[in-house]
Tab-separated table of N, CA, C and O in Angstrom:
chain	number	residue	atom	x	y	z
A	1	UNK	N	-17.686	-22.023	-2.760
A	1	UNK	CA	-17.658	-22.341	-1.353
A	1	UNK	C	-18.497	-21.377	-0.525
A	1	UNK	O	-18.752	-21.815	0.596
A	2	UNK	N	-18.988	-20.171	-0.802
A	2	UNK	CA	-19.356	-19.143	-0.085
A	2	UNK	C	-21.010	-19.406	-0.226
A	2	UNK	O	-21.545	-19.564	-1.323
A	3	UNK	N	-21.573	-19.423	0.759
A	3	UNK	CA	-22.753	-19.500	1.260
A	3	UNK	C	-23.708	-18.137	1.396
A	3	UNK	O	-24.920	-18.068	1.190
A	4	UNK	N	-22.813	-17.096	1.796
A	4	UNK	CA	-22.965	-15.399	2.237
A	4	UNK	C	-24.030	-15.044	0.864
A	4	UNK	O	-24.090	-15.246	-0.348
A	5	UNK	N	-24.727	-14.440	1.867
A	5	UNK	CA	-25.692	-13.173	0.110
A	5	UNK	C	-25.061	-11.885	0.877
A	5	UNK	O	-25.030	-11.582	2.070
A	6	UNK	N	-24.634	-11.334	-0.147
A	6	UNK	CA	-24.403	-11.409	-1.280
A	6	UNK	C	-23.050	-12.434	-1.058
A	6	UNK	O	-22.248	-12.478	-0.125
A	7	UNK	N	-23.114	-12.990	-1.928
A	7	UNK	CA	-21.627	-14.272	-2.112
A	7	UNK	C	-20.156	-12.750	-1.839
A	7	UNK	O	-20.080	-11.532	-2.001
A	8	UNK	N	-19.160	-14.031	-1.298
A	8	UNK	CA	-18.460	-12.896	-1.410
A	8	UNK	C	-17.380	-13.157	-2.634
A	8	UNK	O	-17.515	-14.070	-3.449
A	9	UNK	N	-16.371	-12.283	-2.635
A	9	UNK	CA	-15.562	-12.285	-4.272
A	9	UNK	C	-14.431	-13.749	-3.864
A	9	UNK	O	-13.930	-14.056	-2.781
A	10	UNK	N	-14.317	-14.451	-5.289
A	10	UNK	CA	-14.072	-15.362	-5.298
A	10	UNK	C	-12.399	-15.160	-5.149
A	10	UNK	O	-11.855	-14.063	-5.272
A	11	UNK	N	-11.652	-16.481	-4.848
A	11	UNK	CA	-10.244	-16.405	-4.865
A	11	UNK	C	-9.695	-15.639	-5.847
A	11	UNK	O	-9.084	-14.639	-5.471
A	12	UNK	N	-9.763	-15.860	-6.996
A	12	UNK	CA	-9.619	-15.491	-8.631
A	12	UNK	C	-9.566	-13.956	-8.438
A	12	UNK	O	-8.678	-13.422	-9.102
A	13	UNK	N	-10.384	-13.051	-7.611
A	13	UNK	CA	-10.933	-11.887	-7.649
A	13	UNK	C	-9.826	-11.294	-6.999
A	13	UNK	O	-9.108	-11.814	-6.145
A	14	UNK	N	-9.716	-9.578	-7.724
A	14	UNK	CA	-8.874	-8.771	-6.852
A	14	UNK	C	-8.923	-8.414	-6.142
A	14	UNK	O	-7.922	-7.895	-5.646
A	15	UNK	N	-10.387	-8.403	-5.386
A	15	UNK	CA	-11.017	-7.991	-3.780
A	15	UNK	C	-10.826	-9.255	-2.869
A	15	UNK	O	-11.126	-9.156	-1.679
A	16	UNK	N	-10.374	-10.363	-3.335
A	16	UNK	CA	-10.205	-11.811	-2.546
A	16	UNK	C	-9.820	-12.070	-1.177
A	16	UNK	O	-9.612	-13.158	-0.641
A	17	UNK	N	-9.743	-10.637	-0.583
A	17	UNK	CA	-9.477	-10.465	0.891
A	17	UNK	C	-10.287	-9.664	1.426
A	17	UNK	O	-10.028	-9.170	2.523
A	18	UNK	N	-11.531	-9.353	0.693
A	18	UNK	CA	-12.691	-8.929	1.708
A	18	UNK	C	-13.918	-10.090	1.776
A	18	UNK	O	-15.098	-9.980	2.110
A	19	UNK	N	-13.263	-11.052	1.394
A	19	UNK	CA	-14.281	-12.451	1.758
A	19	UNK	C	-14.028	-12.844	3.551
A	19	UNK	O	-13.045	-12.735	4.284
A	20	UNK	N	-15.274	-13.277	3.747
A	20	UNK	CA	-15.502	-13.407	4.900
A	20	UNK	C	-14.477	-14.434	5.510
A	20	UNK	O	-14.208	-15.520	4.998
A	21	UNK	N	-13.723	-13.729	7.166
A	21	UNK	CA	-13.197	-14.933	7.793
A	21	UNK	C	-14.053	-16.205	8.519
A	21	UNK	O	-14.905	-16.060	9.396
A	22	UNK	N	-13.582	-17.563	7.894
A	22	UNK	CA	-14.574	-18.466	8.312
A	22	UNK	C	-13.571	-19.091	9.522
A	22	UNK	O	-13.933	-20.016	10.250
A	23	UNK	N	-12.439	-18.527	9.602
A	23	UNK	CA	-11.513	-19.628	10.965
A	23	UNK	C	-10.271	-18.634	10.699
A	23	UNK	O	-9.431	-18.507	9.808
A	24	UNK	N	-10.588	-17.966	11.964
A	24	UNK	CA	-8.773	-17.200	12.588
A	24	UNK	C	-8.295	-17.447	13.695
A	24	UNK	O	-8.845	-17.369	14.793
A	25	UNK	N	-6.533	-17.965	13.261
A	25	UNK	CA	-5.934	-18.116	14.082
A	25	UNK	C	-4.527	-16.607	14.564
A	25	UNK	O	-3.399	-16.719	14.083
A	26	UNK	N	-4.736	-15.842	15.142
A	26	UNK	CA	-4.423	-14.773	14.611
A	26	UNK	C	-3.069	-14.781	16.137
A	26	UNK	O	-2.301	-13.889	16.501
A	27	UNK	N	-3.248	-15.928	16.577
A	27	UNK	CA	-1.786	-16.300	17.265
A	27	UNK	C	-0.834	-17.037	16.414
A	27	UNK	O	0.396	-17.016	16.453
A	28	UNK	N	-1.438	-17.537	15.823
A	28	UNK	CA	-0.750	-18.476	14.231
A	28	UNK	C	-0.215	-17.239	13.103
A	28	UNK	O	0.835	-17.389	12.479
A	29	UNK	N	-0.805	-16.406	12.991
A	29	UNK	CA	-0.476	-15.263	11.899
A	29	UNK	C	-1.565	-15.680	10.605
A	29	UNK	O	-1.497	-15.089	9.528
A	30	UNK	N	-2.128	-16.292	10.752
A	30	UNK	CA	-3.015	-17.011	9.391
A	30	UNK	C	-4.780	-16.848	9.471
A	30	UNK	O	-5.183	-17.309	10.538
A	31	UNK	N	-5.618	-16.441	8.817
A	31	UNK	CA	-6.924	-17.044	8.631
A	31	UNK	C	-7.492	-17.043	7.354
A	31	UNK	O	-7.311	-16.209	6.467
A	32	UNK	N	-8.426	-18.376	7.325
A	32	UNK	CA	-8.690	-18.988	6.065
A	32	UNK	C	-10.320	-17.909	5.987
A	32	UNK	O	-11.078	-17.452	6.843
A	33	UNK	N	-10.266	-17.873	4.592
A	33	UNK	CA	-11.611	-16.815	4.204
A	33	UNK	C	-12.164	-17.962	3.637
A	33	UNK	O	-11.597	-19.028	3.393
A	34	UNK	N	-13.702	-17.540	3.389
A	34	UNK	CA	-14.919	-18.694	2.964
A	34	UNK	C	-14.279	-18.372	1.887
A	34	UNK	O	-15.183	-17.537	1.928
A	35	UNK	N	-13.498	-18.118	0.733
A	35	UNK	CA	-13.693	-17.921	-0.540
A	35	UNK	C	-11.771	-19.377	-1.011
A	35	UNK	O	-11.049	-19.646	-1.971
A	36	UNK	N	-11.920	-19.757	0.415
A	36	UNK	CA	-10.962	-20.820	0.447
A	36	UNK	C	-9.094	-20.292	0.411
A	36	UNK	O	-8.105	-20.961	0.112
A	37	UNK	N	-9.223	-18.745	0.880
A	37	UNK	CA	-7.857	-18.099	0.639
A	37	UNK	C	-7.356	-18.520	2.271
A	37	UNK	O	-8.128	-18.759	3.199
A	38	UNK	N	-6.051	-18.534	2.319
A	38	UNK	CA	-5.405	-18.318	3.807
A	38	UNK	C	-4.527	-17.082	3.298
A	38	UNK	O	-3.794	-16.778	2.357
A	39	UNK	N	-5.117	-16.473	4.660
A	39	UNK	CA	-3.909	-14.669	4.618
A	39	UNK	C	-3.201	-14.948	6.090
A	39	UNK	O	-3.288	-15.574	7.146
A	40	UNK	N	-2.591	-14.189	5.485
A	40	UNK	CA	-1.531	-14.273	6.658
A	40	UNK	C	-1.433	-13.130	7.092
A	40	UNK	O	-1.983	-12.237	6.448
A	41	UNK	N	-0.625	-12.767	8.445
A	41	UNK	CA	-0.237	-11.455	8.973
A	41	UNK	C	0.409	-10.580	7.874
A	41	UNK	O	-0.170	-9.680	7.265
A	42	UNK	N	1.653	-10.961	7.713
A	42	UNK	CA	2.525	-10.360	6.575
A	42	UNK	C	2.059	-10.029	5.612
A	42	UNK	O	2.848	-9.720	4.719
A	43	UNK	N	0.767	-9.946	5.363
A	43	UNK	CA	-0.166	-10.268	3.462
A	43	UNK	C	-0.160	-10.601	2.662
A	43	UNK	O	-0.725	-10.194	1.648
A	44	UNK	N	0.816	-11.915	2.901
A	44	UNK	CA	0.462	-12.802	1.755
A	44	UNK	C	-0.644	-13.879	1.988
A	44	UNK	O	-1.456	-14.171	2.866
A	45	UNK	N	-0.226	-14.363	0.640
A	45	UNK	CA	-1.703	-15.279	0.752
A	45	UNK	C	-1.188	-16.792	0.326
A	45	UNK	O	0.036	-16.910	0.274
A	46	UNK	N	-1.796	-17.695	0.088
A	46	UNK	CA	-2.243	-18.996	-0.467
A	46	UNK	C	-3.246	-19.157	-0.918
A	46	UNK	O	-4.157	-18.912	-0.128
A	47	UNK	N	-3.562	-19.487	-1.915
A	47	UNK	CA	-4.691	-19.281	-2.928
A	47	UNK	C	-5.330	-20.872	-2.589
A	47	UNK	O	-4.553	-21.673	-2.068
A	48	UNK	N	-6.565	-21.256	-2.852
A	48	UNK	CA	-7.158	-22.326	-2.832
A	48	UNK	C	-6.020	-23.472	-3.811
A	48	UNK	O	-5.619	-24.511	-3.288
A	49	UNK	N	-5.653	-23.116	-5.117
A	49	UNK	CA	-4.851	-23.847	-5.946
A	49	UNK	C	-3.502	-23.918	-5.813
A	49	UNK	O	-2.577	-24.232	-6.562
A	50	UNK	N	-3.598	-23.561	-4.711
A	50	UNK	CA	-1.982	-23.664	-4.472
A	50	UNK	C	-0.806	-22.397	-4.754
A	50	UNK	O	0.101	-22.238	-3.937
A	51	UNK	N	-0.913	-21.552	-5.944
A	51	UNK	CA	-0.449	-20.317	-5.832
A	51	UNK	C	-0.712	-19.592	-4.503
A	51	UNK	O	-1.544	-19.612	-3.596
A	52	UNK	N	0.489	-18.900	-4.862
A	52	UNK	CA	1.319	-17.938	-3.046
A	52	UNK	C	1.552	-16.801	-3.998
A	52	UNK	O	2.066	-16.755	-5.116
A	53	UNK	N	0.894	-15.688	-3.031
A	53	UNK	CA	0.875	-14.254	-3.399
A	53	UNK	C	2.135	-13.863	-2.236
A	53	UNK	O	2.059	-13.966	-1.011
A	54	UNK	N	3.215	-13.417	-3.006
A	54	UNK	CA	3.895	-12.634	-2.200
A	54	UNK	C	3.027	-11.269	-1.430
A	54	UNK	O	2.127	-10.561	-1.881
A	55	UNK	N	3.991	-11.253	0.423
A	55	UNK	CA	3.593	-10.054	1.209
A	55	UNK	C	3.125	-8.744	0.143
A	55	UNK	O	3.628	-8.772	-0.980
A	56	UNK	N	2.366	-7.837	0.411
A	56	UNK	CA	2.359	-7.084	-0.398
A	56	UNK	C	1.902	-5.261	0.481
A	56	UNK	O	1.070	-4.380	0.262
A	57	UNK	N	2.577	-5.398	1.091
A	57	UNK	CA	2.760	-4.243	2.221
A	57	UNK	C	3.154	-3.328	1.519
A	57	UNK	O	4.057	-3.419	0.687
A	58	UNK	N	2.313	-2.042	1.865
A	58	UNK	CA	2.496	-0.481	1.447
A	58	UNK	C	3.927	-0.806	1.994
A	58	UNK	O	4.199	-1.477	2.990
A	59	UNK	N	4.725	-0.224	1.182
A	59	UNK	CA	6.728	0.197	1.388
A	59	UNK	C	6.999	1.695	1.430
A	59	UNK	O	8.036	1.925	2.053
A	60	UNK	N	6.160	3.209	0.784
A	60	UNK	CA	6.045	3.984	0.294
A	60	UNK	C	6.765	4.524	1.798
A	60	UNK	O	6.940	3.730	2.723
A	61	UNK	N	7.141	5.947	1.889
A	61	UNK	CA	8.338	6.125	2.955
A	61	UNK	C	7.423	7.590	3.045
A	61	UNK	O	6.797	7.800	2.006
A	62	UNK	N	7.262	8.534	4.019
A	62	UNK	CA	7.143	9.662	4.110
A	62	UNK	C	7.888	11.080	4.300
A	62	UNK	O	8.614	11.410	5.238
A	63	UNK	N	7.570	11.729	3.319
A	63	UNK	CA	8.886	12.864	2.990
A	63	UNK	C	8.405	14.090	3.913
A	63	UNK	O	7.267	14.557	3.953
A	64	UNK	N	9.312	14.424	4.502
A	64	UNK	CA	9.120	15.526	5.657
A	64	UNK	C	9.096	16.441	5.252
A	64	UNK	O	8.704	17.329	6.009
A	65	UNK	N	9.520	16.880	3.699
A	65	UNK	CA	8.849	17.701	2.932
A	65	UNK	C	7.372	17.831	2.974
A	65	UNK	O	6.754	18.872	3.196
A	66	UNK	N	6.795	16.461	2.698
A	66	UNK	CA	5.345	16.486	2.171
A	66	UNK	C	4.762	16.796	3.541
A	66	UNK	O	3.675	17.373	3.494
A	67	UNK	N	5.295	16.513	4.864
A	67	UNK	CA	4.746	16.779	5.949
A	67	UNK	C	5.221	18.395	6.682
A	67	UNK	O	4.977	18.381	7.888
A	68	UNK	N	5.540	19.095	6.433
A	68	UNK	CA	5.620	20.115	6.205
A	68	UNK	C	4.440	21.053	5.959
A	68	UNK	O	4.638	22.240	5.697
């Protein structure tokens, strides 16, 4: 689907969210990338084939130790 030089990384790919936004609705929480993904606010995804990537948000907590 990607037109871009350099093409950008395909759905399949683990970079599949630095493909270009071709339509954001970012009052919706959603935009579809040329590589046919919809992301969402939360970070998940929808894959062109129908697979759904669960949110996948840093959770990691900061220790006031380490900030110290």
């Amino acid at each position: 689907m990607c037109t871009h030089t350099p093409t950008c990384p395909t759905a399949d790919s683990a970079d599949r969210e630095a493909a270009i936004v071709v339509a954001g609705h970012p009052e919706q929480g959603w935009s579809l990338l040329c590589n046919g993904v919809l992301i969402f606010d939360d970070t998940g995804e929808l894959l062109p084939d129908g697979r759904v990537v669960a949110p996948h948000r840093p959770t990691g907590t900061i220790s006031l130790a380490a900030a110290a």
